[in-house]
Coordinates of C-alpha atoms and ligand atoms in Angstrom, one line a residue:
X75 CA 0.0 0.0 0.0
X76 CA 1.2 3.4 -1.0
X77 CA 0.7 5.9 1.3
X78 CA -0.3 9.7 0.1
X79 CA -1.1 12.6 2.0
X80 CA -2.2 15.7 0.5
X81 CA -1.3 19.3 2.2
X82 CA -4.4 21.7 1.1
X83 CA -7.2 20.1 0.0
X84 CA -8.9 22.6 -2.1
X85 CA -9.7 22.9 -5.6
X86 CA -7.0 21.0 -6.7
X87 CA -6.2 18.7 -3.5
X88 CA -9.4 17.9 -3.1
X89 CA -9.8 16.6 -6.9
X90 CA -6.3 15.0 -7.0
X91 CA -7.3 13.1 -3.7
X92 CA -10.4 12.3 -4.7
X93 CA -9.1 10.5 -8.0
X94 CA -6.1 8.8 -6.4
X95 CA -8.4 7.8 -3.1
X96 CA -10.6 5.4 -5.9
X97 CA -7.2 3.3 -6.3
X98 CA -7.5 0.6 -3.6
X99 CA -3.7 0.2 -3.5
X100 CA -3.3 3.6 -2.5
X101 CA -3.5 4.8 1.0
X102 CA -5.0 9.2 0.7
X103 CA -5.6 11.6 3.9
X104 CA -5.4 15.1 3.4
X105 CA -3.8 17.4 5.7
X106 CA -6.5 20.6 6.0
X107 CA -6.9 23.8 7.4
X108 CA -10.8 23.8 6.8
X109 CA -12.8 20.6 7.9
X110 CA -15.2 18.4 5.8
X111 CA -16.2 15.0 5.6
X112 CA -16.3 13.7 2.4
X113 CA -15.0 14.6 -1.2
X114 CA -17.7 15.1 -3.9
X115 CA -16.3 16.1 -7.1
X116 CA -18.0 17.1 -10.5
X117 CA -16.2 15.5 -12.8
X118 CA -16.2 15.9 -16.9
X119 CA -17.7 11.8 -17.0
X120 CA -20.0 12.4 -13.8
X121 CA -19.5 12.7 -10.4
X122 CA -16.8 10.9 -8.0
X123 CA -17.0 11.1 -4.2
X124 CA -14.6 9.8 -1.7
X125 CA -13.7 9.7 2.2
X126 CA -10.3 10.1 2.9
X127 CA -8.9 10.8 6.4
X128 CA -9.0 14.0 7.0
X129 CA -6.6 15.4 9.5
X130 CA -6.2 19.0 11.0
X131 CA -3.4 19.1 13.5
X132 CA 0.4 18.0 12.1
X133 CA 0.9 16.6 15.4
X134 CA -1.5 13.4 14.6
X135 CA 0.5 13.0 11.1
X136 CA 3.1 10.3 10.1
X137 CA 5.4 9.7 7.9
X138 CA 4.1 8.7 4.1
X139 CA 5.4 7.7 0.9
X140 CA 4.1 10.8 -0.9
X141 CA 3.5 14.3 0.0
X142 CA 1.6 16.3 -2.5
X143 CA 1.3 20.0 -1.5
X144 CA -1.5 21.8 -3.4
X145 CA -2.1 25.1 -1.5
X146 CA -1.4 28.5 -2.9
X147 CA 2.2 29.7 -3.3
X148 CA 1.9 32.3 -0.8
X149 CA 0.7 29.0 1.9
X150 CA 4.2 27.9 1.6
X151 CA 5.5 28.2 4.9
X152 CA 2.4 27.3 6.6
X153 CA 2.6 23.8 5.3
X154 CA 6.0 23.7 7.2
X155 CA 4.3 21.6 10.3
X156 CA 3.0 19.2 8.2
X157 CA 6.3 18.4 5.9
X158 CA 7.9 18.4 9.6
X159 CA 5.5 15.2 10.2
X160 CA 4.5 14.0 6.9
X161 CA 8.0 13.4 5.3
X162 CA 11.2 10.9 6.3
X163 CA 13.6 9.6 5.1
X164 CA 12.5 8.1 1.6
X165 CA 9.1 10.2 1.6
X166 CA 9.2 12.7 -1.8
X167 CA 7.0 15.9 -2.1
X168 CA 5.5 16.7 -4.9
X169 CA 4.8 20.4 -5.4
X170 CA 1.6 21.2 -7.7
X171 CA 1.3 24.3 -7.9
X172 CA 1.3 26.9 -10.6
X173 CA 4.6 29.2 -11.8
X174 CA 7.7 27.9 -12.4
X175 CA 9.4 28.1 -8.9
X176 CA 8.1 25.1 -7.2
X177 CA 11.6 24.0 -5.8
X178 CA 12.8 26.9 -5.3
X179 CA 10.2 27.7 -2.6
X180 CA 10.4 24.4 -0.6
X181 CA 14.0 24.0 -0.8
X182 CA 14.4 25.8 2.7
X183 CA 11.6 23.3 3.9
X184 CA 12.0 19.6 2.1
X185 CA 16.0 18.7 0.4
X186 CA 15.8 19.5 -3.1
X187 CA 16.4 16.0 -4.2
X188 CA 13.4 15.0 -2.4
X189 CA 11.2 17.6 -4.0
X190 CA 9.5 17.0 -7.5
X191 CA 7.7 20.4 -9.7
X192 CA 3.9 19.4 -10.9
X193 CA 2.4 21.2 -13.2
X194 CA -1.2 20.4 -13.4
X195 CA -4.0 21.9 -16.0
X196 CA -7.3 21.3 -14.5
X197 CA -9.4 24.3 -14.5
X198 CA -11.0 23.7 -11.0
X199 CA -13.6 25.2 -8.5
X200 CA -14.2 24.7 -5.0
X201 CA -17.7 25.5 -4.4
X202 CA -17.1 24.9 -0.4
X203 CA -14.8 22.8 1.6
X204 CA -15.0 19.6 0.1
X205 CA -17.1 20.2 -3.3
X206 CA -15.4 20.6 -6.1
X207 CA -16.1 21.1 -10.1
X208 CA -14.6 21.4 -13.0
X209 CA -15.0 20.6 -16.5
X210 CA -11.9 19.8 -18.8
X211 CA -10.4 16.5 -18.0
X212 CA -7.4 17.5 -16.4
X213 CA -3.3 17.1 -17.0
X214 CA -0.5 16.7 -15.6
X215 CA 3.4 17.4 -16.5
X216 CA 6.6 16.2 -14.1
X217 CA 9.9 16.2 -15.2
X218 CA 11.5 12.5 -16.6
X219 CA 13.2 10.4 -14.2
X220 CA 12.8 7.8 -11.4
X221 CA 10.7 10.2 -9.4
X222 CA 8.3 11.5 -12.1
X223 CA 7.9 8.5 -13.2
X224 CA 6.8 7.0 -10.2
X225 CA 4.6 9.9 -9.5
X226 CA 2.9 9.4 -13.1
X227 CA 2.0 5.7 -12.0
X228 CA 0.0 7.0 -9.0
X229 CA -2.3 8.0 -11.7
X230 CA -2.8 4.8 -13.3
X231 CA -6.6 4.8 -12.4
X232 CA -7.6 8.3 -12.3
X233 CA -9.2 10.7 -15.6
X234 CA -5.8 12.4 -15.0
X235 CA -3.9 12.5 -17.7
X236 CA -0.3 12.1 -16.2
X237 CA 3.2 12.4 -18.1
X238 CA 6.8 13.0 -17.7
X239 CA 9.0 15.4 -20.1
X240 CA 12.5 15.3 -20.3
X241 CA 11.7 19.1 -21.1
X242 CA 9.8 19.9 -18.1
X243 CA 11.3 23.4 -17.8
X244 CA 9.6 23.9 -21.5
X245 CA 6.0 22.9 -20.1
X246 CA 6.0 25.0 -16.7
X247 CA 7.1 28.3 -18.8
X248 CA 4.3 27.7 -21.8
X249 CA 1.7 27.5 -19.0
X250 CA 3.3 30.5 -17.3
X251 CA 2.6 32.4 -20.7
X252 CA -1.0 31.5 -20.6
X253 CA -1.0 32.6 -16.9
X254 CA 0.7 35.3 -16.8
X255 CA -2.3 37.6 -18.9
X256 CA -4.7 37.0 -16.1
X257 CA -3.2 40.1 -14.3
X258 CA -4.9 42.2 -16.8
X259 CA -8.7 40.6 -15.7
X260 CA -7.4 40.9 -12.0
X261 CA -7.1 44.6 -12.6
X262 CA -9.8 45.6 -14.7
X263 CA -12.3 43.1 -12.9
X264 CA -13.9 42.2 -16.0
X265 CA -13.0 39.6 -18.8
X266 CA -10.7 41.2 -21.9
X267 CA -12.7 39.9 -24.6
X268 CA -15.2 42.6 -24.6
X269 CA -13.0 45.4 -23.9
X270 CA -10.2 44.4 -27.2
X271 CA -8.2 46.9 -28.4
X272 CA -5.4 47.8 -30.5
X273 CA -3.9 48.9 -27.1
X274 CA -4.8 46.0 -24.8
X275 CA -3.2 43.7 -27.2
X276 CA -0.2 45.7 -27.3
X277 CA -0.2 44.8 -23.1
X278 CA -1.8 41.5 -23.3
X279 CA 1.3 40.4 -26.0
X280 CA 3.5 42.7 -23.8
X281 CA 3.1 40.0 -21.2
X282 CA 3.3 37.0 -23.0
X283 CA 6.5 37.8 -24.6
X284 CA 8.1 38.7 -21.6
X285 CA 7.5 35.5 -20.4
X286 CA 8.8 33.5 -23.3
X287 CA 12.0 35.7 -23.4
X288 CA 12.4 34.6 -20.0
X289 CA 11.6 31.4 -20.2
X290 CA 13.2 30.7 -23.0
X291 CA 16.7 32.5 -21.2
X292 CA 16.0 29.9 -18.7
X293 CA 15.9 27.2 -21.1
X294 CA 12.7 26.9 -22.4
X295 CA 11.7 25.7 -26.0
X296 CA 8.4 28.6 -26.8
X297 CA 7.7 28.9 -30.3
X298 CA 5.4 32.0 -31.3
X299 CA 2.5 29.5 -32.1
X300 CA 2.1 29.8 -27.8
X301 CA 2.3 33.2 -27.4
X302 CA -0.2 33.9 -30.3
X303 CA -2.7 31.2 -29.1
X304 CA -2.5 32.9 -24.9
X305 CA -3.1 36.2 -27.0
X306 CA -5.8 34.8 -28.9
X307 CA -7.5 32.9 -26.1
X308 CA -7.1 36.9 -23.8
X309 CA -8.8 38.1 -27.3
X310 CA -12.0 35.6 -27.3
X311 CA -12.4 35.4 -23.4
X312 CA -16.1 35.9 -23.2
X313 CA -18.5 38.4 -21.5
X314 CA -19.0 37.4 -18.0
X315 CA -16.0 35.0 -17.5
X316 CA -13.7 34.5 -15.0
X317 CA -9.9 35.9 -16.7
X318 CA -8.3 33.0 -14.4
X319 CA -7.6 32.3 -10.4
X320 CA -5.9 36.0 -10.2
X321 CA -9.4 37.7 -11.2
X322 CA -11.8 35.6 -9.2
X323 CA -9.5 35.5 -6.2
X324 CA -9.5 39.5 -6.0
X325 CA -13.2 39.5 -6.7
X326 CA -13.6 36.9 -3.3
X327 CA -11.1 39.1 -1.9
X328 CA -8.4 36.7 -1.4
X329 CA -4.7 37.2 -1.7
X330 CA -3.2 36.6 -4.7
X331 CA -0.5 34.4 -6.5
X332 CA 0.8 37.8 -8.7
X333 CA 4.5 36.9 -7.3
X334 CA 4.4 33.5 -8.8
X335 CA 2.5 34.4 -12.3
X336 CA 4.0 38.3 -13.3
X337 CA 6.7 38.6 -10.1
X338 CA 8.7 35.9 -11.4
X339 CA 9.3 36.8 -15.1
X340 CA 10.2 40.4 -13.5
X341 CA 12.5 39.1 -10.9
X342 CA 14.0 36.7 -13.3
X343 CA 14.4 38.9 -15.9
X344 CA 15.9 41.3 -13.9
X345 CA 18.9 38.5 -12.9
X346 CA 18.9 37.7 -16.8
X347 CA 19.5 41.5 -17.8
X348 CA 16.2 40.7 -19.7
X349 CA 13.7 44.3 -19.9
X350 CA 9.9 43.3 -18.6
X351 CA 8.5 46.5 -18.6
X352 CA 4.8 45.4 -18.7
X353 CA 5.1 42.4 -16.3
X354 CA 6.8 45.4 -13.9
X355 CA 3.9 47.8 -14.4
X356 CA 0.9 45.7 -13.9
X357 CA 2.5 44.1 -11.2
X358 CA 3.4 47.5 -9.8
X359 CA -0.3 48.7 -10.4
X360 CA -1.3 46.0 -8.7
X361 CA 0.2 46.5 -5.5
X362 CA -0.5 50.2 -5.7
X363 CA -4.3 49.5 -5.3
X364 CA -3.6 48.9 -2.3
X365 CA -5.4 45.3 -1.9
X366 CA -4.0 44.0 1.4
X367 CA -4.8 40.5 -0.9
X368 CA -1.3 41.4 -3.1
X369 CA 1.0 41.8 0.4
X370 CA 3.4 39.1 0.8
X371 CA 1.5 37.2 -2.2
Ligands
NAP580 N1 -8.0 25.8 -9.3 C1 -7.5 25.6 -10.5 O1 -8.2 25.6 -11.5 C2 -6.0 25.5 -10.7 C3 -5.5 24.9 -11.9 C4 -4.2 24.7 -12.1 C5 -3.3 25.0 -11.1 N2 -3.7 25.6 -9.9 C6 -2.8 25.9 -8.9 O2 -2.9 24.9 -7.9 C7 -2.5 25.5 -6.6 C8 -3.7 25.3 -5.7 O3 -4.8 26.0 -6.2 P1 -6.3 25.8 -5.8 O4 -7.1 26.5 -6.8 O5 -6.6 24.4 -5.5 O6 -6.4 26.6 -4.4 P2 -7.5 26.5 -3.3 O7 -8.8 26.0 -3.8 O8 -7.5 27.8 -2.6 O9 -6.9 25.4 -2.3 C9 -5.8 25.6 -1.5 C10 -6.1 24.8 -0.2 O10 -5.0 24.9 0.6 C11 -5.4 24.9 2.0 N3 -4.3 25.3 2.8 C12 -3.6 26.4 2.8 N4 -2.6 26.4 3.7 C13 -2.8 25.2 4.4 C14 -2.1 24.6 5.4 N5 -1.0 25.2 6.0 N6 -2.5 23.4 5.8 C15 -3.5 22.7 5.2 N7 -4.2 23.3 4.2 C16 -3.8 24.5 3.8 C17 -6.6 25.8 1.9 O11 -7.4 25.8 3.1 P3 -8.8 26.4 3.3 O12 -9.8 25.3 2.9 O13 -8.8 26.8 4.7 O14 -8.9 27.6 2.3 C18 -7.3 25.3 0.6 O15 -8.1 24.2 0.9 C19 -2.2 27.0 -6.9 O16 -0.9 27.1 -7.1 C20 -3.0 27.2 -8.2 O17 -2.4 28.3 -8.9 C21 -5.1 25.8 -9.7

């Protein structure tokens, strides 16, 4: 029996541990902040329900084979008890989380040999603690080797679509480019579709390209055909919908993960000598609204 435990299970947690929990050989608690009893989950095929131990205080954790953390990136530290508990000496962590940074922030927490970047696309809802929708069947990248292999076989009976890449770097940095345009919702509070222009492309594309210069600096493979499909999908996001997590978590007033999505290509590309003026201005904008939801995010 494999034993999993998931820190944070929210949108994503709670739909990752709801998959792996239908596997019999695998052993699923979440670690949570919020209570709930069970796991129901709209899924694409229908709906999937599942009742895995749910435990609130580290103290009452033990070691497991897995860790998979799935809060926000600003949660990092919190989840500090837990890794304390949850993770000895042949336990890995796997990180799934959006941005490109997911070693980097646990390295002070878990060694980095231990850790292993996720990147998942699963467009995801949590309607309240425990309930959870969404309606694209859902992927997964991890980088090639012993680790992300092993990882990809947990999924073996889920909808997930899981897969390693020996260019992992390459599928973490085209995501970033689709992610990064969802500041531009998060500060107008309305979907960019509606609102085209001329000049919001010229921002919208601003972003995007900054991010594959960067990416690609890092060592990246982004061919134009990405960063004209995350300008076309900006250009035909409809009336009414949500422009990503950064829009509807400032419209719930939560904090925000603009550190992980825009921060990091201005950071980065500040170390690389690499200009990201528009990255630095809606970013800068964003914290000058003075939303106490961008602090620290
Ligand atoms: N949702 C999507 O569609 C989607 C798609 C792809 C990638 N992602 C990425 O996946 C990551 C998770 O996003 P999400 O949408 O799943 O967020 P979410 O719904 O807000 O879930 C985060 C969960 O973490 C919990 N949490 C935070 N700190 C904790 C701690 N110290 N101990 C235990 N639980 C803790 C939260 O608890 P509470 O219940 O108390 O809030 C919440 O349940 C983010 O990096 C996001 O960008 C999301």
């Amino acid at each position: 029996m494999t034993s999993i435990a998931v820190i944070g299970p929210g949108a994503i947690g709670g739909t990752v541990a709801a998959w792996l929990a239908q596997d019999a050989t695998l052993d699923v608690m979440v670690c949570a902040r919020t209570p709930f009893d069970d796991l129901r989950i709209e899924t694409p095929n229908g709906v999937i329900t599942a009742k895995p131990e749910v435990l609130l205080d580290p103290a009452k954790a033990k070691v497991v084979d897995w860790v998979l953390v799935t809060t926000k990136t600003y949660d990092v530290d919190s989840t500090k008890p837990w890794l304390d508990r949850l993770v000895g000496g042949k336990t890995r962590v796997a990180i799934v989380q959006n941005g490109v940074e997911q070693v980097r922030l646990f390295q002070h927490l878990v060694p980095a040999e231990r850790l292993l970047p996720v990147v998942i696309n699963l467009p995801a809802v949590r309607t309240s603690p425990g309930r959870i929708a969404y309606g694209r069947r859902g992927v997964i990248a991890v980088p090639a080797g012993p680790d992300g292999e092993d990882f990809v076989a947990l999924f073996a009976k889920t909808e997930i679509a899981a897969a390693a890449y020996a260019d992992f770097v390459s599928q973490a940095w085209i995501k970033l480019c689709g992610n990064c345009i969802s500041v531009v919702p998060a500060l107008t509070l309305r979907a960019t579709g509606p609102v085209w222009s001329e000049d919001l492309e010229a921002i919208v594309r601003g972003l995007v390209e900054e991010c594959a210069a960067v990416g690609r600096a890092e060592g990246a493979v982004i061919s134009q055909a990405v960063v004209e499909d995350a300008v076309n999908n900006s250009r035909n996001m409809a009336e009414g919908s949500k422009g990503g997590s950064l829009h509807a978590d400032r419209l719930a007033g939560n904090r925000m993960e603009v550190d992980a999505r825009n921060g990091v290509i201005v950071r980065l590309g500040e170390k690389l000598g690499i200009p990201t003026p528009m990255n630095r201005v809606l970013v800068t904008l964003l914290a000058a609204s003075g939303s106490p939801w961008v602090a620290g995010s």
